[in-house]
Coordinates of N, CA, C and O in Angstrom, one line a residue:
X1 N 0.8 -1.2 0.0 CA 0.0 0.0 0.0 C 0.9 1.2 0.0 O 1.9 1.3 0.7
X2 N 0.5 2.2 -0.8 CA 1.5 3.2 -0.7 C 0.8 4.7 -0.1 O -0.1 5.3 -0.7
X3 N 1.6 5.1 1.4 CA 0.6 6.3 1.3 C 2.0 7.4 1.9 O 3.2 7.3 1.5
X4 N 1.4 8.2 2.8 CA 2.5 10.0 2.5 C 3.8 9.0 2.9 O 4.7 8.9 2.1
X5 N 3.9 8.3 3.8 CA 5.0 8.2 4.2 C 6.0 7.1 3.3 O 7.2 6.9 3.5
X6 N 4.9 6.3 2.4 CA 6.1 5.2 1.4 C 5.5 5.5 0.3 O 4.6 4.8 -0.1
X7 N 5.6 6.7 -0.6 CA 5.4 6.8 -1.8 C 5.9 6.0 -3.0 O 6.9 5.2 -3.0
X8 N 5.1 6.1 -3.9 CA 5.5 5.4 -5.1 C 5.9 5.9 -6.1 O 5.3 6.9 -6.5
X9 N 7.2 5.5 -7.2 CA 7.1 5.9 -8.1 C 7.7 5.0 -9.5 O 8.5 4.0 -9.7
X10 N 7.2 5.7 -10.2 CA 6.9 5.2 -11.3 C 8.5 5.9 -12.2 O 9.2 7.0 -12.1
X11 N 8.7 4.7 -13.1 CA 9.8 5.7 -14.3 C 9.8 4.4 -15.3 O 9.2 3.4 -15.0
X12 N 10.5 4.7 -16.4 CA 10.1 4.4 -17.7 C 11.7 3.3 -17.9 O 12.7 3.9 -17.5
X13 N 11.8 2.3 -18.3 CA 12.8 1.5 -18.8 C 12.5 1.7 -20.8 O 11.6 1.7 -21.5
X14 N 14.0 1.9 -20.9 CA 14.4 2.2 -22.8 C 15.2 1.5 -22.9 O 16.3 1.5 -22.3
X15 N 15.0 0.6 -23.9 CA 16.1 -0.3 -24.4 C 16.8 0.6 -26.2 O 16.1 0.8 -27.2
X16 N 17.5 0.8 -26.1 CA 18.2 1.0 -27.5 C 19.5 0.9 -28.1 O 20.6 1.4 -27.7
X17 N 19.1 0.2 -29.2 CA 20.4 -0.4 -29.5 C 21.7 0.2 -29.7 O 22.6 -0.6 -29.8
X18 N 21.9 1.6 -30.0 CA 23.1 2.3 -29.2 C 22.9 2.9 -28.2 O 22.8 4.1 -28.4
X19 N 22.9 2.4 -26.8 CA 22.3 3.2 -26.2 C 23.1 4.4 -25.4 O 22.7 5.4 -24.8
X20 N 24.9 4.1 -25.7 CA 25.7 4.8 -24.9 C 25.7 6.6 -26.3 O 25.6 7.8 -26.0
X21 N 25.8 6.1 -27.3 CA 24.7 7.1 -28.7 C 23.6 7.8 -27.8 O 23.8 8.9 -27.3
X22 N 22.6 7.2 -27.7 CA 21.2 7.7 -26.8 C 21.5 8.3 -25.8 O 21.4 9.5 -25.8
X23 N 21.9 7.8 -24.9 CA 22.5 8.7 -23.7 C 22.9 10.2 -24.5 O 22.1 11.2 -24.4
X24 N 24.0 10.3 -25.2 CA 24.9 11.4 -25.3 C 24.2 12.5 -26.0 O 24.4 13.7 -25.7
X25 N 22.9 11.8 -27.3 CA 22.0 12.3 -27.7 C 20.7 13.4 -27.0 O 20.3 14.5 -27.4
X26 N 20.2 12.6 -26.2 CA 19.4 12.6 -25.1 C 19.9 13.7 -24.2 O 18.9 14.3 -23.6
X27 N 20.6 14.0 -23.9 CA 21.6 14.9 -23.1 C 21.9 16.0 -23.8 O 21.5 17.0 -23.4
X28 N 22.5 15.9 -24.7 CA 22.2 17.4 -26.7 C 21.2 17.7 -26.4 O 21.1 18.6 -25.7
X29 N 20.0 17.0 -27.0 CA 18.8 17.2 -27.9 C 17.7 18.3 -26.7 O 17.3 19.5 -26.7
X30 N 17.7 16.8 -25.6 CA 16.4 17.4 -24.6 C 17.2 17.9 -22.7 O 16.7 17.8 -21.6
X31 N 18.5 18.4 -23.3 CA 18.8 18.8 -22.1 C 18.8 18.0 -20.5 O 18.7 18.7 -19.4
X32 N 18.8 16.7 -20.6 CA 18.9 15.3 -19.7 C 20.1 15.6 -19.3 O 21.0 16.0 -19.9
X33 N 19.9 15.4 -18.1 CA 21.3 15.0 -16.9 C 21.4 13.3 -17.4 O 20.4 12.9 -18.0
X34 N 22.4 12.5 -17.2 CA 22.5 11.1 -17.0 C 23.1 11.1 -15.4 O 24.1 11.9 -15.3
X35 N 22.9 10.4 -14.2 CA 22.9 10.7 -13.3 C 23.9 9.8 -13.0 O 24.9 10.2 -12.4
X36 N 23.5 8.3 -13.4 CA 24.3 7.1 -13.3 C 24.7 6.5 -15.0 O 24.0 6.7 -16.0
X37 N 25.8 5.6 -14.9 CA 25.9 4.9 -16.2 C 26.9 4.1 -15.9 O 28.0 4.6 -15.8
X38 N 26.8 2.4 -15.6 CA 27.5 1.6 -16.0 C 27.2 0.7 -17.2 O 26.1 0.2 -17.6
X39 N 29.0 0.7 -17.7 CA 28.8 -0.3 -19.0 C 28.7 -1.7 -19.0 O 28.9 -2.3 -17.9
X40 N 28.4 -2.4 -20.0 CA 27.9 -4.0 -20.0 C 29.3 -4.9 -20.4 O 29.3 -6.1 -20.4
X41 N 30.5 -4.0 -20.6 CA 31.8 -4.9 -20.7 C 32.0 -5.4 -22.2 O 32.9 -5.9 -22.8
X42 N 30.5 -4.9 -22.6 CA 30.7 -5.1 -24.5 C 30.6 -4.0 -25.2 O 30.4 -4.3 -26.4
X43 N 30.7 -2.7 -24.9 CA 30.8 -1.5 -25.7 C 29.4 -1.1 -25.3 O 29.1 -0.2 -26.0
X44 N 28.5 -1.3 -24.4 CA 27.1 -1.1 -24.1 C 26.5 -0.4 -22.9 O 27.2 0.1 -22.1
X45 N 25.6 -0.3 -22.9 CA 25.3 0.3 -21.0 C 24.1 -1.1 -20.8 O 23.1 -1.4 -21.3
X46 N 24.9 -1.4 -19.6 CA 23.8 -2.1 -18.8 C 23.1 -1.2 -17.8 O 22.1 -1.6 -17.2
X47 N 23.4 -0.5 -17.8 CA 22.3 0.3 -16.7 C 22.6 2.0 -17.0 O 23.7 2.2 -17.4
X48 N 22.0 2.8 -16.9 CA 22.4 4.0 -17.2 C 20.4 4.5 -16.6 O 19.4 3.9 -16.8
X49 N 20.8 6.0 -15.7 CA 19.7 6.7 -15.3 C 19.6 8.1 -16.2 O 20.7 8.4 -16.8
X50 N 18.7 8.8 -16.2 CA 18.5 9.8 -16.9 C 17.4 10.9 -16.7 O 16.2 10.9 -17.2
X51 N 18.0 11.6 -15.8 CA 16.6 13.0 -15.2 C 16.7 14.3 -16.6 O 17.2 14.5 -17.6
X52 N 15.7 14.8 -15.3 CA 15.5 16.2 -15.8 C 14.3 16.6 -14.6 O 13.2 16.0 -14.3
X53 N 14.9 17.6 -13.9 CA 13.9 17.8 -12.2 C 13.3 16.5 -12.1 O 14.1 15.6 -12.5
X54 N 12.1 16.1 -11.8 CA 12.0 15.0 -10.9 C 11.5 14.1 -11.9 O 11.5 13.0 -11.3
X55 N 11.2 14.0 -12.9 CA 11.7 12.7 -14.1 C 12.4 12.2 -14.0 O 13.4 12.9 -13.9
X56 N 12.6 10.8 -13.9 CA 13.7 9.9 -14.2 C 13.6 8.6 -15.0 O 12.4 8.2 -14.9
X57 N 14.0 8.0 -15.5 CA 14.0 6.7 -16.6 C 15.4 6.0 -16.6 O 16.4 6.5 -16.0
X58 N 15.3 4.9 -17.2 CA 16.4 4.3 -17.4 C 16.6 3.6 -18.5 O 15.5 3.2 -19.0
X59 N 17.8 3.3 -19.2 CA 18.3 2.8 -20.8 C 19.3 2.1 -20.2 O 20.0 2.5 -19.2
X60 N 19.5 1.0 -20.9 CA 19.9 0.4 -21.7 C 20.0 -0.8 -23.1 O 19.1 -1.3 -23.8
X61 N 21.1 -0.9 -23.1 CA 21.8 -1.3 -24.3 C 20.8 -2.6 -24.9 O 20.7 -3.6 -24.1
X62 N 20.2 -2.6 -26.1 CA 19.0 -3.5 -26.3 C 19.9 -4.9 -27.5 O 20.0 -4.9 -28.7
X63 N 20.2 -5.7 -26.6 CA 21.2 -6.9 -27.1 C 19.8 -7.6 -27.9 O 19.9 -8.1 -29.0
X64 N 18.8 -7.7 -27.3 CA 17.6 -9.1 -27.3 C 16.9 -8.8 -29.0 O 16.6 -9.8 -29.8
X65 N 16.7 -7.1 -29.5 CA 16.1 -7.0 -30.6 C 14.6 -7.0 -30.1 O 13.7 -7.7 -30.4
X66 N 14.6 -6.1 -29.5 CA 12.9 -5.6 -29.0 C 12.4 -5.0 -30.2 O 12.9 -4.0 -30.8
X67 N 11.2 -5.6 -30.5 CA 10.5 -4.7 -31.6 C 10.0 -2.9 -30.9 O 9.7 -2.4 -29.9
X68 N 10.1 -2.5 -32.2 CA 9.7 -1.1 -32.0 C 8.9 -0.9 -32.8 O 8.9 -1.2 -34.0
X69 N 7.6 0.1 -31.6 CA 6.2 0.5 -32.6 C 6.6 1.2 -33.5 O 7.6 2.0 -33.5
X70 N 5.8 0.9 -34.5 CA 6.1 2.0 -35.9 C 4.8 2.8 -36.2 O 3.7 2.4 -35.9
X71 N 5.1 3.8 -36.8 CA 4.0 5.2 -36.5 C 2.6 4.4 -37.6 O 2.7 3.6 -38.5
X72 N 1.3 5.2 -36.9 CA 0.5 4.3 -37.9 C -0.6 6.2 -38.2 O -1.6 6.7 -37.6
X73 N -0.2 6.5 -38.8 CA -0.8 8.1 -38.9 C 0.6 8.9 -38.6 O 1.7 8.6 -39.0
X74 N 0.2 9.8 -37.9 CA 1.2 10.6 -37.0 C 2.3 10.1 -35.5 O 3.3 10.5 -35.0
X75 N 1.3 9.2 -35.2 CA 2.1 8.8 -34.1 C 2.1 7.2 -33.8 O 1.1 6.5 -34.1
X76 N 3.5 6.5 -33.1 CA 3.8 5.4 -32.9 C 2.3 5.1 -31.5 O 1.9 4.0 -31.3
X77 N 1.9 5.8 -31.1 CA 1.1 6.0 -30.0 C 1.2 5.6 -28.8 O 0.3 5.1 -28.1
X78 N 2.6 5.7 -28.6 CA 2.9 5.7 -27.2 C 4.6 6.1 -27.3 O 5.2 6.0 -28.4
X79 N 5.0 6.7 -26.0 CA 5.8 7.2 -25.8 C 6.2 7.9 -24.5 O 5.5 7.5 -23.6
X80 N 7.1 9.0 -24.1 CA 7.4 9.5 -22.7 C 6.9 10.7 -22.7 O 7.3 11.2 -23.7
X81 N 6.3 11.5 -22.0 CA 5.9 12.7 -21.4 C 6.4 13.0 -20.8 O 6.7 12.2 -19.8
X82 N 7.2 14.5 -20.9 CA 7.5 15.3 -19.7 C 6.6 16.4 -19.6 O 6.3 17.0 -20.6
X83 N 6.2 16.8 -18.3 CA 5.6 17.6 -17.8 C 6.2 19.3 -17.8 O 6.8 19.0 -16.8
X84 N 6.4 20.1 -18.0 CA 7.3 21.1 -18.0 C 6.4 22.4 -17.4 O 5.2 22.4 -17.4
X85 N 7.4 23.7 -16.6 CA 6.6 24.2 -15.6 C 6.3 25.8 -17.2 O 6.1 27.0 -16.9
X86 N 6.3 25.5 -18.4 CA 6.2 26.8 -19.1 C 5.9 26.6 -21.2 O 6.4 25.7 -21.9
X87 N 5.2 27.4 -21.6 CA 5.4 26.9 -23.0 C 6.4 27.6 -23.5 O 6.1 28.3 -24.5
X88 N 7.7 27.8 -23.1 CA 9.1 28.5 -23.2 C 9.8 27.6 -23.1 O 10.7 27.6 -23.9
X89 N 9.8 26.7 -22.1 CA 10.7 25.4 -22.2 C 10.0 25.0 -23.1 O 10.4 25.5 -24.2
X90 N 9.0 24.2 -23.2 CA 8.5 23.2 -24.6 C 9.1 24.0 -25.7 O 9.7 23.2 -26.5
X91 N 9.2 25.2 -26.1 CA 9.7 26.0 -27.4 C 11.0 25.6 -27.5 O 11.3 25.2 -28.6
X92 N 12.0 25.6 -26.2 CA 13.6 25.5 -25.9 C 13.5 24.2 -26.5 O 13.7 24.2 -27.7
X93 N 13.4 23.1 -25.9 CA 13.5 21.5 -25.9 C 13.0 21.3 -27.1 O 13.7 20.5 -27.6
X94 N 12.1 21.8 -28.2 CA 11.5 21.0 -29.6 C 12.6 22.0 -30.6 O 13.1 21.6 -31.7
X95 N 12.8 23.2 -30.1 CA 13.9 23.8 -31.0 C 15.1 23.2 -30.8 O 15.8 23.5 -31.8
X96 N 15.7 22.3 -29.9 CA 16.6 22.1 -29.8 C 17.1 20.2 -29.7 O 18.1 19.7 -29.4
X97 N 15.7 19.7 -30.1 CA 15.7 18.3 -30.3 C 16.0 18.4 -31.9 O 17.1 18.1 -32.3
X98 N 14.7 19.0 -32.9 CA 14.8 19.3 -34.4 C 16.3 19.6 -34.7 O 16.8 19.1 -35.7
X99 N 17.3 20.6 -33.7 CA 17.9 20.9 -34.4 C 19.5 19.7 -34.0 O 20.6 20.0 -34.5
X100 N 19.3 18.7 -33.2 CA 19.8 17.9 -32.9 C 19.2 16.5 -33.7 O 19.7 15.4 -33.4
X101 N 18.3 16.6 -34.5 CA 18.2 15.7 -35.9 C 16.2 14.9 -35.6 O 15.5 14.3 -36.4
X102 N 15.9 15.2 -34.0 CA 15.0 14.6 -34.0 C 13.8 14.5 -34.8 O 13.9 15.5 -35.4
X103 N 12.8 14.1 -35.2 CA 11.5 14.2 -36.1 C 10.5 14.5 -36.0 O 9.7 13.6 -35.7
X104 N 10.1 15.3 -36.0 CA 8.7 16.3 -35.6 C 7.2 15.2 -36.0 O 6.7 14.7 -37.0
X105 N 7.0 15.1 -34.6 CA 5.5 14.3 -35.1 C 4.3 15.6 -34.7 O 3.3 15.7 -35.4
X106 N 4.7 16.4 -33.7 CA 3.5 17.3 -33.2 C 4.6 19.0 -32.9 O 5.4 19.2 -32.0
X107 N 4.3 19.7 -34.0 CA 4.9 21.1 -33.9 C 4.3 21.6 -32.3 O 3.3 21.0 -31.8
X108 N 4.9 22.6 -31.6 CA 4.3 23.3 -30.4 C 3.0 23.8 -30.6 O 2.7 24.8 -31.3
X109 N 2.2 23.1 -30.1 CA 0.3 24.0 -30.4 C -0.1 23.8 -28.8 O 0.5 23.2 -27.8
X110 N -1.4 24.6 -29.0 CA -2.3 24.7 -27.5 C -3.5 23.4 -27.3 O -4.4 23.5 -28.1
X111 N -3.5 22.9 -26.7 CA -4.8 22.0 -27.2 C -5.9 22.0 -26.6 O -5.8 23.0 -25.9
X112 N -7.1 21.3 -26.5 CA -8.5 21.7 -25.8 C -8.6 21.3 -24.5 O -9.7 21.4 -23.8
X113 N -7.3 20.7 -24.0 CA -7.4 20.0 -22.9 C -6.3 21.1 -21.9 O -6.5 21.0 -20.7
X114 N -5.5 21.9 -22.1 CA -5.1 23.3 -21.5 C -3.3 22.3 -21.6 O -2.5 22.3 -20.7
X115 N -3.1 21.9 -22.6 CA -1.7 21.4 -22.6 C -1.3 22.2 -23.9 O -2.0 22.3 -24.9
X116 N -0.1 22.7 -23.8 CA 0.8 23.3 -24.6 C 1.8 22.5 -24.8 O 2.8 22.6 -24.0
X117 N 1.9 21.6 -25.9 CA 2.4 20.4 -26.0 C 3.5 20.2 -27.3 O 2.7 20.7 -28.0
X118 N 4.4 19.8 -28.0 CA 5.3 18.9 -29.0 C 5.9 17.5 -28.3 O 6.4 17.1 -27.3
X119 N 5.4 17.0 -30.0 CA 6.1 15.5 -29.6 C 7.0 15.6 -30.8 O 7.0 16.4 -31.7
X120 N 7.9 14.5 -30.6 CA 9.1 14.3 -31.5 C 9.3 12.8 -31.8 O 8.4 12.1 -31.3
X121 N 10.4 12.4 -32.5 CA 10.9 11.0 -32.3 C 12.2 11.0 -32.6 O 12.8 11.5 -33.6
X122 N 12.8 10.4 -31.7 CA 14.5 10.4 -31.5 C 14.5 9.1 -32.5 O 13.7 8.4 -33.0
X123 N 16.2 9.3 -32.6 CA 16.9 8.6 -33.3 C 16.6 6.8 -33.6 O 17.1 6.1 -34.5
X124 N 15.8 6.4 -32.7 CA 15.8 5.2 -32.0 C 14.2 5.0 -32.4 O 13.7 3.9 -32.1
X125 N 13.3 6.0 -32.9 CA 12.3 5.7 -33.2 C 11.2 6.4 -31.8 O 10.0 6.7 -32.0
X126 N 11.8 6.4 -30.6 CA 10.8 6.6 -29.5 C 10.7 7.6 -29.8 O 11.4 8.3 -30.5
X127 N 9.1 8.0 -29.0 CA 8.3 9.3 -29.3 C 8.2 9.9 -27.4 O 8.0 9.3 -26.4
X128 N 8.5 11.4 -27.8 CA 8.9 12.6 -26.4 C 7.9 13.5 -26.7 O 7.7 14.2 -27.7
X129 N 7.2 13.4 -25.6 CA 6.3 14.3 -25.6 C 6.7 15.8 -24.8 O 7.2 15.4 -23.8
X130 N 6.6 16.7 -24.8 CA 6.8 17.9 -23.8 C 5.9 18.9 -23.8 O 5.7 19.6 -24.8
X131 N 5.3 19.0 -22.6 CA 4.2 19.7 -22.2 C 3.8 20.5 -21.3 O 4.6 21.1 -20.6
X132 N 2.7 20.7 -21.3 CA 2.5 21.3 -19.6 C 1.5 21.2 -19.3 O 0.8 22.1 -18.9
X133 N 1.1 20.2 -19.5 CA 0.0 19.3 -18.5 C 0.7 18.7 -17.3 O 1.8 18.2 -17.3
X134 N 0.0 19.0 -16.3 CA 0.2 17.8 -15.4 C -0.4 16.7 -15.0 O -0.9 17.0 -13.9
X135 N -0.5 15.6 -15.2 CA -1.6 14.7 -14.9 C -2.2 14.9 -13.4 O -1.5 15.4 -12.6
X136 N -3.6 14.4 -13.1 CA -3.5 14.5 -11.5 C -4.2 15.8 -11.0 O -5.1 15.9 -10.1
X137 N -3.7 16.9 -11.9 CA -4.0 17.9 -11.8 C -5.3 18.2 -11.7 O -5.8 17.1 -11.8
X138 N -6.4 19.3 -11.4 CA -7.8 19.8 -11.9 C -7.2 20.4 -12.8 O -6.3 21.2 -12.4
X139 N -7.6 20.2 -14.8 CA -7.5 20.7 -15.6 C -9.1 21.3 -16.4 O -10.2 20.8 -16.1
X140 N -9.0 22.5 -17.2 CA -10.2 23.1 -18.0 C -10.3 22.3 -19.0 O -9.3 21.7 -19.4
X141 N -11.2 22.3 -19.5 CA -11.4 21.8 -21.1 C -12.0 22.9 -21.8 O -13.2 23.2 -21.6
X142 N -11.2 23.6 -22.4 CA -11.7 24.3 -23.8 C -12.8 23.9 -25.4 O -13.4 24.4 -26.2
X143 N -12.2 22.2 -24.9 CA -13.5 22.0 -26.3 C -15.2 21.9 -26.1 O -15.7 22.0 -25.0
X144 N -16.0 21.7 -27.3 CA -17.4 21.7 -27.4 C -17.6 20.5 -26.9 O -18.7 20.4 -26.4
X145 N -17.2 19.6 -26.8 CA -17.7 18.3 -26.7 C -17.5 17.5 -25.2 O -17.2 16.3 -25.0
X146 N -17.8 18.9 -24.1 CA -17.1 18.0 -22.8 C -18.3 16.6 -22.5 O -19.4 16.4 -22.9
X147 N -17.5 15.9 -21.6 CA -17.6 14.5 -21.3 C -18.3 15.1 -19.7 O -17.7 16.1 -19.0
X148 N -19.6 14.3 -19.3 CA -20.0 14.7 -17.9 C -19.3 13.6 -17.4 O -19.3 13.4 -16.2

């Protein structure tokens, strides 16, 4: 059971097949700390952490050949969110993913749900969302079609 005093948290495992590439990328593109990184003794990372304020995830090095979603419209439909406290960072991070090679699936727009949002796809095919939504949150809905 998890309450104030043993919180829970949640973070994202990335396998990619260059992943010590990904790291160094990841760290360019979207401004990522790597916190921790040990290698696998084969040119690889067996374990490697990766923030940005209280986000955290971990990568590594994908030996097994995990399939990867491939986009079916605009997006693979799934992917990582970060939350961000401005739509000035979202501008900073997608200006500076694009210009670090990444793929524009969603340009910076406002949406009906009060998220100021771009998504991308890194080198490896994963899709990055950056926003400012917070989940959790009490959010407005701007569209016609609210849900009671």
């Amino acid at each position: 059971m998890t309450t104030a005093e043993t919180p829970a948290f949640l973070y994202a495992q990335i396998p990619y097949r260059d992943a010590p590439a990904a790291l160094r990328w990841l760290e360019h593109a979207f401004g990522l700390t790597t916190t921790a990184e040990w290698p696998d003794g084969e040119g690889g990372i067996q374990h490697a952490e990766m923030r940005r304020g209280d986000a955290v995830f971990t990568v590594f090095t994908d030996r097994a050949g995990y399939d990867r979603a491939q986009p079916r419209g605009e997006s693979v439909g799934l992917g990582l969110v970060f939350a961000l406290g401005s739509p000035a960072e979202v501008d900073d991070i997608f200006r500076s993913a694009v210009a670090a090679g990444a793929e524009v699936v969603f340009e910076p727009t406002d949406t009906e749900w009060g998220n100021y949002r771009c998504r991308v796809r890194d080198l490896e095919g994963y899709e990055w969302t950056f926003g400012t939504y917070k989940p959790g949150e009490p959010q407005e809905w701007a569209g016609d079609d609210q849900v009671d």
